[in-house]
Coordinates of N, CA and C and ligand atoms in Angstrom, one line a residue:
X1 N -123.9 -32.5 135.4 CA -124.6 -31.4 134.7 C -123.6 -30.2 134.7
X2 N -123.4 -29.7 133.4 CA -122.5 -28.6 133.3 C -123.2 -27.3 133.8
X3 N -122.3 -26.4 134.3 CA -122.8 -25.1 134.8 C -122.8 -24.1 133.7
X4 N -124.0 -23.6 133.3 CA -124.1 -22.6 132.3 C -124.4 -21.2 132.9
X5 N -124.1 -21.0 134.1 CA -124.2 -19.7 134.8 C -123.4 -18.7 134.0
X6 N -124.0 -17.5 133.7 CA -123.3 -16.5 133.0 C -123.5 -16.6 131.5
X7 N -124.1 -17.7 131.0 CA -124.3 -17.8 129.6 C -125.8 -17.3 129.3
X8 N -125.9 -16.8 128.1 CA -127.3 -16.4 127.6 C -127.7 -17.2 126.4
X9 N -128.9 -17.7 126.5 CA -129.5 -18.6 125.4 C -130.8 -18.0 125.0
X10 N -131.0 -18.1 123.7 CA -132.4 -17.8 123.2 C -133.0 -19.0 122.6
X11 N -134.2 -19.3 122.9 CA -134.9 -20.4 122.4 C -136.1 -19.9 121.6
X12 N -136.0 -19.9 120.3 CA -137.1 -19.5 119.5 C -138.0 -20.7 119.2
X13 N -139.2 -20.7 119.8 CA -140.1 -21.9 119.9 C -140.1 -22.4 121.3
X14 N -139.5 -21.6 122.2 CA -139.3 -22.1 123.6 C -140.6 -22.1 124.5
X15 N -141.7 -21.8 123.9 CA -142.9 -21.7 124.8 C -143.7 -23.0 124.8
X16 N -143.3 -24.0 124.1 CA -144.0 -25.3 124.0 C -143.1 -26.4 123.6
X17 N -143.5 -27.6 123.9 CA -142.9 -28.8 123.4 C -141.4 -28.9 123.5
X18 N -140.7 -29.3 122.5 CA -139.3 -29.5 122.5 C -138.6 -28.3 123.0
X19 N -138.9 -27.1 122.4 CA -138.3 -25.9 122.8 C -138.4 -25.5 124.3
X20 N -139.6 -25.8 124.8 CA -139.8 -25.6 126.3 C -138.9 -26.5 127.1
X21 N -138.8 -27.7 126.6 CA -137.9 -28.6 127.4 C -136.5 -28.2 127.3
X22 N -136.0 -27.7 126.1 CA -134.7 -27.2 126.0 C -134.5 -26.0 126.9
X23 N -135.5 -25.1 126.9 CA -135.4 -23.9 127.8 C -135.3 -24.2 129.3
X24 N -136.1 -25.2 129.7 CA -136.1 -25.6 131.1 C -134.7 -26.3 131.4
X25 N -134.2 -27.1 130.5 CA -132.9 -27.7 130.8 C -131.8 -26.7 130.9
X26 N -131.8 -25.7 130.0 CA -130.8 -24.6 130.1 C -130.9 -23.8 131.3
X27 N -132.1 -23.5 131.7 CA -132.3 -22.7 132.9 C -131.9 -23.5 134.2
X28 N -132.1 -24.8 134.1 CA -131.7 -25.7 135.3 C -130.2 -25.7 135.4
X29 N -129.5 -25.4 134.4 CA -128.0 -25.4 134.4 C -127.5 -23.9 134.7
X30 N -128.4 -23.0 134.9 CA -128.0 -21.7 135.4 C -128.0 -20.6 134.3
X31 N -128.3 -21.0 133.0 CA -128.2 -20.1 131.9 C -129.4 -19.0 132.0
X32 N -129.1 -17.9 131.5 CA -130.2 -16.9 131.3 C -130.9 -17.3 130.0
X33 N -132.2 -17.5 130.0 CA -132.9 -18.1 128.9 C -134.0 -17.1 128.5
X34 N -134.0 -16.7 127.2 CA -135.1 -15.9 126.6 C -135.9 -16.9 125.7
X35 N -137.2 -17.0 126.0 CA -138.1 -17.8 125.2 C -138.8 -16.9 124.3
X36 N -139.0 -17.3 123.0 CA -139.7 -16.5 122.1 C -140.5 -17.3 121.2
X37 N -141.7 -16.8 120.8 CA -142.6 -17.4 119.8 C -143.6 -16.4 119.4
X38 N -144.6 -16.8 118.6 CA -145.6 -15.8 118.2 C -146.4 -15.3 119.5
X39 N -146.5 -16.2 120.5 CA -147.3 -15.8 121.7 C -146.5 -14.7 122.5
X40 N -145.2 -14.6 122.3 CA -144.4 -13.5 122.9 C -144.2 -12.4 122.0
X41 N -144.7 -12.5 120.8 CA -144.6 -11.3 119.8 C -143.6 -11.5 118.7
X42 N -143.0 -12.7 118.6 CA -142.0 -12.9 117.5 C -142.6 -14.0 116.6
X43 N -142.8 -13.6 115.3 CA -143.1 -14.6 114.3 C -141.9 -14.8 113.5
X44 N -141.3 -16.0 113.6 CA -140.0 -16.4 113.0 C -140.1 -16.5 111.5
X45 N -141.3 -16.5 110.9 CA -141.5 -16.5 109.5 C -141.3 -15.2 108.9
X46 N -141.2 -14.1 109.7 CA -141.0 -12.8 109.2 C -139.5 -12.4 109.4
X47 N -138.8 -12.7 108.3 CA -137.3 -12.6 108.3 C -136.7 -11.3 108.9
X48 N -137.2 -10.2 108.4 CA -136.6 -8.9 108.8 C -136.9 -8.7 110.3
X49 N -138.1 -9.0 110.8 CA -138.4 -8.9 112.2 C -137.6 -9.8 113.0
X50 N -137.3 -11.0 112.5 CA -136.5 -12.0 113.2 C -135.1 -11.5 113.4
X51 N -134.5 -11.0 112.3 CA -133.2 -10.5 112.3 C -133.0 -9.3 113.3
X52 N -134.0 -8.4 113.3 CA -133.8 -7.2 114.2 C -134.1 -7.6 115.6
X53 N -135.0 -8.6 115.9 CA -135.2 -9.0 117.2 C -134.0 -9.7 117.8
X54 N -133.3 -10.5 117.0 CA -132.1 -11.2 117.5 C -131.1 -10.1 117.8
X55 N -130.9 -9.2 117.0 CA -129.9 -8.1 117.2 C -130.2 -7.4 118.5
X56 N -131.5 -7.2 118.8 CA -131.9 -6.5 120.0 C -131.5 -7.2 121.3
X57 N -131.2 -8.5 121.2 CA -130.9 -9.3 122.4 C -129.5 -9.1 122.9
X58 N -128.7 -8.5 122.1 CA -127.3 -8.3 122.5 C -126.5 -9.6 122.4
X59 N -125.3 -9.6 123.0 CA -124.5 -10.8 122.9 C -125.2 -12.0 123.4
X60 N -125.2 -13.1 122.6 CA -125.8 -14.4 123.1 C -124.7 -15.5 122.9
X61 N -124.9 -16.5 123.8 CA -123.9 -17.7 123.7 C -124.5 -18.8 122.9
X62 N -125.8 -19.0 123.0 CA -126.5 -20.1 122.3 C -127.8 -19.7 121.7
X63 N -128.0 -20.1 120.5 CA -129.3 -19.8 119.8 C -129.9 -21.1 119.4
X64 N -131.1 -21.4 119.9 CA -131.8 -22.6 119.6 C -133.1 -22.3 118.9
X65 N -133.3 -23.0 117.8 CA -134.5 -22.7 117.0 C -135.3 -24.0 116.9
X66 N -136.5 -24.0 117.5 CA -137.4 -25.2 117.4 C -138.8 -24.8 116.9
X67 N -138.9 -23.5 116.4 CA -140.2 -23.0 116.1 C -140.9 -23.8 115.0
X68 N -142.2 -24.0 115.1 CA -142.9 -24.8 114.1 C -143.5 -26.0 114.7
X69 N -144.5 -26.6 114.0 CA -145.0 -27.8 114.5 C -145.1 -28.8 113.4
X70 N -144.5 -28.5 112.3 CA -144.6 -29.4 111.1 C -143.2 -29.6 110.6
X71 N -143.0 -30.6 109.8 CA -141.7 -30.8 109.1 C -141.4 -29.6 108.3
X72 N -140.1 -29.2 108.3 CA -139.7 -28.0 107.6 C -140.1 -28.0 106.1
X73 N -140.5 -26.9 105.6 CA -140.9 -26.7 104.2 C -140.5 -25.4 103.8
X74 N -140.8 -25.0 102.6 CA -140.6 -23.6 102.1 C -139.3 -23.5 101.3
X75 N -138.6 -22.3 101.4 CA -137.6 -22.0 100.5 C -136.4 -22.9 100.5
X76 N -136.0 -23.4 101.7 CA -134.9 -24.3 101.8 C -135.3 -25.8 102.1
X77 N -135.0 -26.6 101.2 CA -134.9 -28.1 101.5 C -133.5 -28.3 102.0
X78 N -133.2 -29.6 102.3 CA -131.7 -29.8 102.5 C -131.2 -29.0 103.7
X79 N -132.0 -28.9 104.8 CA -131.6 -28.2 106.0 C -130.4 -28.8 106.6
X80 N -130.3 -30.1 106.6 CA -129.1 -30.7 107.3 C -127.8 -30.4 106.5
X81 N -127.8 -30.5 105.2 CA -126.6 -30.2 104.4 C -126.3 -28.7 104.5
X82 N -127.3 -27.8 104.6 CA -127.1 -26.4 104.7 C -126.4 -26.1 106.0
X83 N -126.8 -26.7 107.1 CA -126.2 -26.5 108.4 C -124.8 -26.8 108.4
X84 N -124.4 -27.9 107.7 CA -122.9 -28.2 107.6 C -122.1 -27.1 106.9
X85 N -122.7 -26.6 105.8 CA -122.0 -25.5 105.1 C -121.9 -24.3 106.0
X86 N -123.0 -24.0 106.7 CA -123.0 -22.8 107.5 C -122.1 -22.9 108.7
X87 N -122.0 -24.1 109.2 CA -121.0 -24.4 110.3 C -119.6 -24.1 109.8
X88 N -119.3 -24.4 108.6 CA -118.0 -24.2 108.1 C -117.7 -22.7 107.9
X89 N -118.8 -22.0 107.3 CA -118.6 -20.6 107.0 C -118.5 -19.7 108.3
X90 N -119.3 -20.1 109.4 CA -119.3 -19.3 110.6 C -118.3 -19.7 111.6
X91 N -117.5 -20.8 111.4 CA -116.5 -21.2 112.3 C -115.7 -20.1 112.8
X92 N -115.4 -19.9 114.1 CA -115.5 -21.0 115.1 C -116.9 -21.0 115.8
X93 N -117.9 -20.2 115.3 CA -119.2 -20.4 115.9 C -119.7 -21.7 115.4
X94 N -120.3 -22.5 116.4 CA -120.7 -23.8 116.1 C -122.2 -23.9 115.6
X95 N -122.4 -24.7 114.7 CA -123.8 -24.9 114.1 C -124.1 -26.4 114.1
X96 N -125.2 -26.8 114.7 CA -125.6 -28.2 114.7 C -127.1 -28.3 114.5
X97 N -127.5 -29.5 114.0 CA -128.9 -29.8 113.8 C -129.3 -30.9 114.7
X98 N -130.4 -30.7 115.4 CA -131.0 -31.8 116.2 C -132.3 -32.2 115.4
X99 N -132.4 -33.5 115.0 CA -133.5 -33.9 114.2 C -134.4 -34.9 114.9
X100 N -135.5 -34.4 115.3 CA -136.4 -35.3 116.1 C -137.3 -36.2 115.2
X101 N -137.6 -37.4 115.7 CA -138.6 -38.1 115.1 C -139.9 -37.8 115.9
X102 N -140.9 -38.7 115.8 CA -142.1 -38.5 116.5 C -141.9 -38.2 118.0
X103 N -142.3 -37.1 118.5 CA -142.1 -36.7 119.9 C -143.4 -36.3 120.5
X104 N -143.7 -36.7 121.7 CA -145.0 -36.5 122.3 C -145.0 -35.0 122.9
X105 N -145.5 -34.1 122.1 CA -145.6 -32.7 122.5 C -147.0 -32.2 122.2
X106 N -147.1 -30.9 122.6 CA -148.4 -30.2 122.4 C -148.8 -30.1 120.9
X107 N -147.8 -30.4 120.0 CA -148.2 -30.4 118.6 C -149.3 -31.3 118.3
X108 N -149.5 -32.3 119.1 CA -150.6 -33.3 118.8 C -151.8 -33.1 119.7
X109 N -151.9 -31.9 120.4 CA -153.0 -31.6 121.3 C -154.3 -31.6 120.5
X110 N -154.3 -31.4 119.2 CA -155.5 -31.3 118.5 C -156.2 -32.7 118.3
X111 N -155.5 -33.7 118.5 CA -156.1 -35.1 118.4 C -156.8 -35.4 119.6
X112 N -157.9 -36.1 119.5 CA -158.6 -36.5 120.8 C -157.8 -37.5 121.5
X113 N -158.0 -37.7 122.8 CA -157.2 -38.5 123.7 C -157.0 -39.9 123.2
X114 N -158.0 -40.6 122.8 CA -157.9 -42.0 122.3 C -157.1 -42.0 121.0
X115 N -157.5 -41.1 120.1 CA -156.8 -41.1 118.8 C -155.3 -40.9 119.0
X116 N -154.9 -39.9 119.9 CA -153.5 -39.7 120.2 C -152.8 -40.9 120.8
X117 N -153.5 -41.5 121.7 CA -152.9 -42.7 122.4 C -152.7 -43.8 121.3
X118 N -153.6 -44.0 120.5 CA -153.5 -45.1 119.5 C -152.4 -44.8 118.5
X119 N -152.2 -43.5 118.1 CA -151.2 -43.1 117.2 C -149.8 -43.3 117.9
X120 N -149.7 -42.8 119.2 CA -148.4 -42.9 119.8 C -148.0 -44.4 120.2
X121 N -149.0 -45.1 120.6 CA -148.7 -46.5 121.0 C -148.3 -47.3 119.7
X122 N -149.0 -47.0 118.6 CA -148.7 -47.7 117.4 C -147.3 -47.4 116.9
X123 N -147.0 -46.1 117.0 CA -145.6 -45.7 116.6 C -144.5 -46.4 117.4
X124 N -144.8 -46.4 118.7 CA -143.8 -47.0 119.7 C -143.6 -48.4 119.4
X125 N -144.7 -49.1 119.0 CA -144.5 -50.6 118.8 C -143.7 -50.9 117.5
X126 N -143.7 -49.9 116.6 CA -143.0 -50.1 115.3 C -141.5 -49.6 115.4
X127 N -141.2 -48.8 116.4 CA -139.8 -48.2 116.5 C -138.8 -49.2 117.1
X128 N -137.6 -49.2 116.6 CA -136.6 -50.1 117.2 C -136.4 -49.8 118.7
X129 N -136.5 -48.6 119.1 CA -136.3 -48.2 120.5 C -137.5 -48.6 121.4
X130 N -138.6 -48.9 120.7 CA -139.8 -49.3 121.4 C -140.5 -48.2 122.2
X131 N -140.2 -46.9 121.8 CA -140.9 -45.8 122.5 C -140.9 -44.6 121.6
X132 N -141.9 -43.8 121.9 CA -141.9 -42.4 121.2 C -141.2 -41.5 122.1
X133 N -140.4 -40.6 121.5 CA -139.6 -39.6 122.4 C -140.5 -38.7 123.2
X134 N -140.0 -38.4 124.3 CA -140.5 -37.3 125.1 C -139.7 -36.0 124.8
X135 N -140.3 -34.8 125.1 CA -139.5 -33.6 124.8 C -138.2 -33.6 125.5
X136 N -138.1 -34.1 126.6 CA -136.8 -34.1 127.4 C -135.8 -35.0 126.7
X137 N -136.2 -36.0 126.0 CA -135.2 -36.8 125.2 C -134.5 -36.0 124.1
X138 N -135.4 -35.2 123.5 CA -134.8 -34.4 122.4 C -134.0 -33.2 122.9
X139 N -134.5 -32.7 124.1 CA -133.7 -31.6 124.7 C -132.3 -32.1 125.1
X140 N -132.2 -33.3 125.4 CA -130.9 -33.9 125.8 C -129.9 -33.8 124.6
X141 N -130.4 -33.9 123.4 CA -129.6 -33.7 122.2 C -129.1 -32.3 122.0
X142 N -130.0 -31.3 122.3 CA -129.5 -29.9 122.3 C -128.5 -29.6 123.3
X143 N -128.7 -30.2 124.5 CA -127.8 -29.9 125.6 C -126.4 -30.6 125.3
X144 N -126.4 -31.7 124.6 CA -125.2 -32.4 124.2 C -124.4 -31.5 123.3
X145 N -125.0 -30.9 122.3 CA -124.2 -30.1 121.3 C -123.8 -28.8 122.0
X146 N -124.6 -28.3 122.8 CA -124.3 -27.0 123.5 C -123.1 -27.2 124.5
X147 N -123.1 -28.4 125.2 CA -122.1 -28.6 126.2 C -120.8 -29.3 125.7
X148 N -120.8 -29.6 124.4 CA -119.6 -30.3 123.9 C -118.9 -29.5 122.9
X149 N -117.9 -28.8 123.2 CA -117.3 -27.7 122.4 C -116.7 -28.2 121.1
X150 N -116.5 -29.5 121.0 CA -115.9 -30.0 119.7 C -116.9 -30.5 118.7
X151 N -118.2 -30.3 119.0 CA -119.2 -30.8 118.1 C -119.7 -29.6 117.2
X152 N -119.5 -29.7 115.9 CA -120.1 -28.7 115.0 C -120.3 -29.4 113.7
X153 N -121.3 -28.9 113.0 CA -121.7 -29.5 111.7 C -122.3 -30.8 111.8
X154 N -122.8 -31.2 113.0 CA -123.3 -32.5 113.3 C -124.8 -32.5 113.1
X155 N -125.4 -33.7 112.8 CA -126.8 -33.9 112.8 C -127.1 -35.0 113.9
X156 N -127.9 -34.6 114.9 CA -128.2 -35.6 116.0 C -129.6 -36.1 115.8
X157 N -129.7 -37.3 115.4 CA -131.1 -37.9 115.2 C -131.6 -38.5 116.5
X158 N -132.7 -38.0 116.9 CA -133.3 -38.6 118.1 C -134.8 -39.0 117.7
X159 N -134.8 -40.2 117.2 CA -136.1 -40.6 116.5 C -136.5 -42.1 116.8
X160 N -135.9 -42.6 117.9 CA -136.3 -44.0 118.3 C -135.9 -45.0 117.3
X161 N -135.0 -44.6 116.4 CA -134.5 -45.6 115.4 C -135.3 -45.5 114.1
X162 N -136.2 -44.5 113.9 CA -137.0 -44.5 112.7 C -136.2 -44.6 111.4
X163 N -135.1 -43.9 111.4 CA -134.3 -43.9 110.1 C -133.7 -45.3 109.8
X164 N -133.6 -46.2 110.8 CA -133.0 -47.5 110.4 C -134.1 -48.5 110.3
X165 N -135.4 -48.1 110.4 CA -136.5 -49.0 110.2 C -136.7 -49.4 108.8
Ligands
NAP1 N1 -143.3 -33.3 117.8 C1 -142.9 -34.1 116.8 O1 -143.3 -35.3 116.6 C2 -141.9 -33.6 115.8 C3 -141.3 -34.5 114.8 C4 -140.4 -34.0 113.9 C5 -140.0 -32.7 113.9 N2 -140.6 -31.8 114.9 C6 -140.2 -30.4 114.8 O2 -139.7 -30.0 116.1 C7 -140.0 -28.6 116.3 C8 -140.8 -28.4 117.6 O3 -142.0 -29.2 117.5 P1 -142.9 -29.4 118.8 O4 -143.5 -30.7 118.7 O5 -142.1 -29.0 120.1 O6 -144.0 -28.3 118.5 P2 -145.0 -27.5 119.5 O7 -145.1 -28.1 120.9 O8 -146.2 -27.2 118.7 O9 -144.1 -26.1 119.7 C9 -143.9 -25.3 118.6 C10 -143.3 -24.0 119.1 O10 -142.9 -23.2 118.0 C11 -143.6 -21.9 118.2 N3 -143.9 -21.4 116.8 C12 -144.6 -22.0 115.9 N4 -144.6 -21.2 114.8 C13 -143.9 -20.1 115.0 C14 -143.5 -19.0 114.3 N5 -143.9 -18.8 113.1 N6 -142.7 -18.1 114.9 C15 -142.2 -18.3 116.2 N7 -142.5 -19.3 116.9 C16 -143.4 -20.3 116.4 C17 -144.8 -22.2 119.0 O11 -145.3 -21.1 119.7 P3 -146.4 -20.1 119.2 O12 -147.6 -20.9 118.7 O13 -146.6 -19.1 120.3 O14 -145.8 -19.4 118.0 C18 -144.2 -23.2 120.0 O15 -143.5 -22.5 121.0 C19 -140.8 -28.2 115.0 O16 -140.0 -27.5 114.1 C20 -141.3 -29.5 114.5 O17 -141.5 -29.4 113.1 C21 -141.5 -32.2 115.8

């Protein structure tokens, strides 16, 4: 486990699910972690507020964005291709995408227990890996790109093999 003592990380979406798992993993490595979401007063859909909030944080080493509970939509499609272009433009700052498949998080808390189990078990049985990801599985992808200084412009798929199905 790498030592991130002295590093500062911001996790926008860090109060639940995948983001919470990333925040916990970073903190376990000694990083100073700031978790943000609407419940802490930051709505990432408000661009100007987001920009000024990040500026208020001072120097940061790692910015993780996991906010939202649905597949990305809105003004930008093509998020993965955009990240590659941004990685080139911002170099040597590194930019990577972690792309989860179905992951068992609070995002599915609205389903009743039986319905959720049926959905997750059914998905696991169809996936090549034979399991639905846990938040810690996806957090491992974030930690990999954070801790590996030669990784930039990459897309890390953690989806149980959904894309090869
Ligand atoms: N779980 C899956 O199966 C799955 C599959 C594919 C992709 N993803 C993607 O993975 C990311 C994380 O999903 P998750 O399952 O971890 O969801 P989650 O458990 O529901 O957590 C979502 C987090 O985002 C925050 N958030 C939502 N809207 C926000 C906003 N407008 N501004 C700031 N924070 C906001 C939430 O906190 P507040 O409610 O306090 O704002 C929470 O901390 C999402 O982008 C989702 O689309 C998830």
